[in-house]
Amino acid sequence: MHYRSIGNSKVSAIGLGAMPLSIEGRPDEQRAVATVHAALDAGITLIDTADSYHWHAGERGHNELLVARALRSYGGDTSGVLVATKGGRGRPGDGSWTVTGTPAHLKRAAEASAGRLGVEAIGLYQLHKPDPAVPWADSVGALRELLDAGTIRAAGISNVTTGQIREAHAILGDALVCVQNQYSPAVRGGEPELRLSTELGLAFLPWSPLGGITRSSLDGPAGPTSAGTAFHDIAAYHRVSPQQIALAWLLARSPAVIPVPGASRPASVQDSARAAGLKLSEAELTRLEGAR
């Protein structure tokens, strides 16, 4: 496994997005736990979760509890695993998502997440999405209070603009360690945020990093999945999956990038982990630059 940095933490260059283990169409618990164990066996040391990753109403924290159980039941050393969770979104159980970024909610949510994860302090806590009804500085200020209280060790922000990154960085300083925005072969609108994250020394965690190669867990049944693109052609040449090529391309975009592809089967996460050691030529990267 190759490694990159999130603040002071060294983590695997590929993380595990645990969301598919708890939302619609989720696997049974045995397969879900086996998927987390397979990630750990493959050398993955970053697991991305959130309190809102669940399917039905009344299941808040389903994914956090699942990740915690999987870590406890793993036979090997998990002391180097960074579990990153998020707060500020909700799921009423009808397939929709809500946003609540009030300081009081974020502080309660972080404390509840720490309890579900079974930790005294959350290694990385991310504000899931800006709440348009709450001043951004107030929401980010709640992260500052959580840091000062020792509830969390490092902070991140997600689904943000460059302006919001700069404002959060001014409030949190070095305690702000990452940005998590959508970015993939099919969705490249996050280039400005990626460039700024790299400039500020922040890790950039693309969510839904396989968009355009594999349907996202957030897409509906008609969500697009490409075929016959340059990603597929180069994958055939290397005799690997198109997913590996997409992840290797992402890693080559910037040393700040740490993709967190989702998985619901052991084989999927094992395939993703192998992308960390896949090197693409300059000619291949140039070709993929124009591929969608």
Coordinates of C-alpha atoms in Angstrom, one line a residue:
M1 CA 0.0 0.0 0.0
H2 CA 1.1 3.6 -0.7
Y3 CA 0.4 6.3 1.7
R4 CA -0.6 10.0 1.8
S5 CA -1.3 12.5 4.6
I6 CA -4.4 14.0 6.2
G7 CA -3.0 16.6 8.6
N8 CA -0.6 14.7 10.9
S9 CA -2.1 11.3 10.0
K10 CA -0.5 9.0 7.5
V11 CA -3.2 7.0 5.7
S12 CA -3.5 4.7 2.8
A13 CA -3.7 6.4 -0.6
I14 CA -7.1 4.7 -1.2
G15 CA -9.7 4.8 1.5
L16 CA -13.0 2.9 1.9
G17 CA -16.2 4.7 1.5
A18 CA -18.5 2.8 3.9
M19 CA -21.8 4.3 2.8
P20 CA -23.0 1.5 0.5
L21 CA -22.9 -0.9 3.5
S22 CA -25.8 0.9 5.2
I23 CA -28.0 2.7 2.6
E24 CA -30.6 1.4 0.1
G25 CA -29.7 -2.0 -1.3
R26 CA -27.1 -2.6 1.5
P27 CA -25.7 -6.1 2.0
D28 CA -26.4 -8.3 5.0
E29 CA -24.2 -7.6 8.0
Q30 CA -22.0 -10.6 7.5
R31 CA -21.0 -9.4 4.0
A32 CA -20.7 -5.8 5.2
V33 CA -18.3 -6.7 7.9
A34 CA -16.3 -8.9 5.5
T35 CA -16.0 -5.9 3.2
V36 CA -14.5 -3.8 6.0
H37 CA -12.2 -6.7 6.9
A38 CA -11.1 -7.1 3.3
A39 CA -10.2 -3.4 3.2
L40 CA -8.1 -3.7 6.3
D41 CA -6.4 -6.9 4.8
A42 CA -5.6 -4.9 1.7
G43 CA -3.8 -2.2 3.7
I44 CA -6.5 0.4 3.7
T45 CA -6.3 2.6 6.8
L46 CA -8.9 5.3 6.1
I47 CA -12.6 4.5 6.5
D48 CA -15.1 7.2 5.6
T49 CA -18.5 7.2 7.3
A50 CA -21.3 9.6 8.5
D51 CA -24.1 9.6 11.0
S52 CA -26.6 10.0 8.1
Y53 CA -25.5 6.9 6.2
H54 CA -28.5 4.7 6.8
W55 CA -31.6 3.5 5.0
H56 CA -34.7 3.7 7.2
A57 CA -36.0 6.3 9.5
G58 CA -34.7 5.9 13.1
E59 CA -31.4 4.3 12.0
R60 CA -29.1 7.3 12.5
G61 CA -25.6 6.1 13.0
H62 CA -26.2 2.7 11.4
N63 CA -22.9 3.0 9.4
E64 CA -20.9 4.2 12.3
L65 CA -22.0 1.3 14.5
L66 CA -21.3 -1.1 11.7
V67 CA -17.8 0.2 11.2
A68 CA -17.1 0.1 14.9
R69 CA -18.3 -3.6 15.1
A70 CA -16.2 -4.5 12.1
L71 CA -13.1 -2.9 13.6
R72 CA -13.7 -4.7 17.0
S73 CA -14.1 -8.1 15.3
Y74 CA -11.0 -7.8 13.1
G75 CA -8.2 -10.1 14.1
G76 CA -5.4 -7.7 13.3
D77 CA -4.0 -4.4 14.5
T78 CA -6.4 -1.4 13.9
S79 CA -4.5 1.2 15.9
G80 CA -3.4 2.9 12.7
V81 CA -6.9 3.1 11.1
L82 CA -8.4 6.6 10.8
V83 CA -12.2 6.6 10.9
A84 CA -13.5 9.8 9.4
T85 CA -17.1 10.6 10.1
K86 CA -19.4 13.5 9.2
G87 CA -22.3 15.4 10.7
G88 CA -24.8 18.0 9.5
R89 CA -27.1 15.9 7.2
G90 CA -30.1 13.7 7.9
R91 CA -32.2 11.1 6.1
P92 CA -35.9 11.0 7.0
G93 CA -36.2 7.5 5.5
D94 CA -38.0 8.4 2.3
G95 CA -34.8 8.6 0.2
S96 CA -34.3 12.4 0.7
W97 CA -31.5 14.2 2.5
T98 CA -31.8 17.1 4.9
V99 CA -29.1 19.7 6.1
T100 CA -28.8 21.1 9.6
G101 CA -25.7 23.1 10.3
T102 CA -26.6 24.9 13.6
P103 CA -23.7 24.8 16.1
A104 CA -26.0 23.1 18.7
H105 CA -26.8 20.3 16.3
L106 CA -23.3 19.7 15.1
K107 CA -22.0 19.5 18.7
R108 CA -24.7 17.0 19.7
A109 CA -24.1 15.0 16.5
A110 CA -20.3 14.8 17.1
E111 CA -20.7 13.7 20.7
A112 CA -23.2 11.0 19.5
S113 CA -20.9 9.9 16.8
A114 CA -18.0 9.5 19.2
G115 CA -20.2 7.3 21.4
R116 CA -21.2 5.1 18.5
L117 CA -17.7 4.7 17.3
G118 CA -16.6 3.9 20.8
V119 CA -13.8 6.6 21.0
E120 CA -13.0 9.4 23.4
A121 CA -12.2 11.7 20.5
I122 CA -13.1 11.4 16.8
G123 CA -9.9 11.2 14.6
L124 CA -11.4 13.3 11.8
Y125 CA -14.8 15.0 11.9
Q126 CA -16.2 16.6 8.8
L127 CA -19.0 19.1 8.3
H128 CA -21.1 17.2 5.8
K129 CA -22.6 20.1 3.9
P130 CA -23.1 23.9 4.3
D131 CA -26.6 24.8 5.6
P132 CA -27.9 27.8 3.6
A133 CA -30.0 28.8 6.7
V134 CA -26.9 29.1 9.0
P135 CA -24.0 31.5 8.6
W136 CA -21.0 29.4 7.4
A137 CA -18.8 30.9 10.1
D138 CA -21.2 29.7 12.8
S139 CA -21.1 26.1 11.5
V140 CA -17.3 26.1 11.2
G141 CA -17.1 27.7 14.6
A142 CA -18.8 24.7 16.0
L143 CA -15.9 22.6 14.7
R144 CA -13.6 25.0 16.5
E145 CA -15.5 24.4 19.7
L146 CA -15.4 20.6 19.3
L147 CA -11.6 20.8 18.7
D148 CA -11.1 22.9 21.8
A149 CA -13.3 20.5 23.9
G150 CA -11.3 17.5 22.7
T151 CA -14.3 15.8 21.1
I152 CA -12.6 15.7 17.7
R153 CA -8.9 15.7 16.8
A154 CA -9.1 17.2 13.3
A155 CA -11.7 18.8 11.1
G156 CA -12.8 18.6 7.5
I157 CA -15.5 20.2 5.3
S158 CA -17.5 18.7 2.5
N159 CA -19.5 19.9 -0.5
V160 CA -17.9 23.4 -0.3
T161 CA -16.8 26.2 -2.6
T162 CA -13.3 27.9 -2.7
G163 CA -14.7 30.8 -0.7
Q164 CA -16.0 28.5 2.0
I165 CA -12.6 26.7 2.1
R166 CA -10.8 29.9 2.6
E167 CA -13.2 31.1 5.4
A168 CA -13.0 27.7 7.2
H169 CA -9.2 27.8 6.9
A170 CA -9.1 31.3 8.4
I171 CA -11.2 30.1 11.4
L172 CA -9.6 26.6 12.0
G173 CA -6.0 27.1 10.8
D174 CA -4.0 23.9 10.8
A175 CA -6.9 22.0 12.5
L176 CA -8.6 22.0 9.1
V177 CA -7.0 19.1 7.3
C178 CA -9.3 18.0 4.4
V179 CA -11.9 18.9 1.9
Q180 CA -14.4 16.2 0.6
N181 CA -16.1 17.2 -2.6
Q182 CA -17.5 15.3 -5.6
Y183 CA -14.9 14.6 -8.2
S184 CA -14.6 11.9 -10.8
P185 CA -13.9 11.1 -14.5
A186 CA -17.5 12.3 -15.2
V187 CA -17.7 15.1 -12.7
R188 CA -14.8 17.5 -12.8
G189 CA -16.3 20.7 -11.6
G190 CA -14.3 20.5 -8.4
E191 CA -11.0 21.5 -10.1
P192 CA -10.8 24.9 -8.3
E193 CA -11.4 23.3 -4.9
L194 CA -8.8 20.7 -5.6
R195 CA -6.2 23.3 -6.7
L196 CA -6.9 25.4 -3.6
S197 CA -6.8 22.4 -1.3
T198 CA -3.4 21.4 -2.7
E199 CA -2.2 25.0 -2.3
L200 CA -3.3 25.1 1.4
G201 CA -1.9 21.7 2.2
L202 CA -5.3 20.1 2.7
A203 CA -6.1 16.5 1.7
F204 CA -8.8 16.3 -1.0
L205 CA -11.1 13.3 -0.7
P206 CA -13.2 12.9 -3.8
W207 CA -16.6 11.3 -3.1
S208 CA -18.2 9.2 -5.7
P209 CA -14.7 9.0 -7.4
L210 CA -15.9 6.3 -9.9
G211 CA -18.6 8.4 -11.4
G212 CA -18.8 7.7 -15.1
I213 CA -17.1 4.3 -14.6
T214 CA -19.4 2.8 -12.0
R215 CA -22.8 4.1 -11.0
S216 CA -22.7 6.0 -7.7
S217 CA -24.6 4.9 -4.7
L218 CA -26.4 8.2 -4.8
D219 CA -27.5 7.8 -8.4
G220 CA -30.9 6.5 -9.3
P221 CA -31.4 3.3 -11.3
A222 CA -31.0 5.3 -14.5
G223 CA -27.7 6.9 -13.4
P224 CA -25.1 6.8 -16.2
T225 CA -22.3 4.3 -16.4
S226 CA -19.9 4.8 -19.2
A227 CA -18.5 2.0 -21.4
G228 CA -15.8 2.1 -24.1
T229 CA -14.1 5.2 -22.9
A230 CA -10.3 5.8 -22.7
F231 CA -10.5 4.6 -19.1
H232 CA -11.8 1.2 -20.4
D233 CA -9.3 1.0 -23.2
I234 CA -6.3 1.7 -20.9
A235 CA -7.7 -0.7 -18.4
A236 CA -7.7 -3.4 -21.0
Y237 CA -4.1 -2.6 -21.9
H238 CA -3.0 -2.9 -18.2
R239 CA -5.3 -5.9 -17.6
V240 CA -7.0 -4.2 -14.7
S241 CA -10.5 -2.9 -14.1
P242 CA -11.6 0.5 -15.4
Q243 CA -12.2 1.4 -11.7
Q244 CA -8.5 1.0 -11.0
I245 CA -7.6 3.3 -13.9
A246 CA -10.1 5.9 -12.6
L247 CA -8.6 5.8 -9.1
A248 CA -5.0 5.9 -10.5
W249 CA -5.9 8.9 -12.6
L250 CA -7.3 10.6 -9.5
L251 CA -4.2 9.9 -7.5
A252 CA -2.1 11.5 -10.3
R253 CA -4.2 14.7 -10.3
S254 CA -2.5 15.9 -7.1
P255 CA -0.5 14.5 -4.1
A256 CA -3.4 15.9 -2.0
V257 CA -6.0 13.5 -3.5
I258 CA -7.1 10.4 -1.4
P259 CA -10.1 8.8 -3.1
V260 CA -12.7 7.0 -1.0
P261 CA -14.5 4.7 -3.3
G262 CA -17.5 2.9 -1.9
A263 CA -17.8 -0.9 -1.8
S264 CA -20.3 -3.4 -0.7
R265 CA -18.3 -6.6 -1.5
P266 CA -14.9 -7.7 -0.4
A267 CA -13.8 -8.1 -4.1
S268 CA -14.6 -4.5 -4.9
V269 CA -12.6 -3.0 -2.1
Q270 CA -9.7 -5.3 -2.9
D271 CA -9.7 -4.2 -6.5
S272 CA -9.8 -0.5 -5.5
A273 CA -6.9 -0.9 -3.1
R274 CA -4.7 -2.2 -5.9
A275 CA -5.0 1.1 -7.7
A276 CA -2.7 2.7 -5.1
G277 CA 0.3 1.0 -6.8
L278 CA -0.8 1.5 -10.4
K279 CA 1.3 4.1 -12.3
L280 CA 0.0 5.6 -15.5
S281 CA 2.3 7.0 -18.2
E282 CA 2.2 10.7 -19.2
A283 CA 0.7 9.7 -22.5
E284 CA -2.1 7.8 -20.8
L285 CA -2.7 10.7 -18.4
T286 CA -2.9 13.1 -21.3
R287 CA -5.4 10.9 -23.0
L288 CA -7.5 10.5 -19.9
E289 CA -7.5 14.3 -19.4
G290 CA -9.9 14.6 -22.3
A291 CA -11.9 11.5 -21.7
R292 CA -15.4 11.7 -20.1

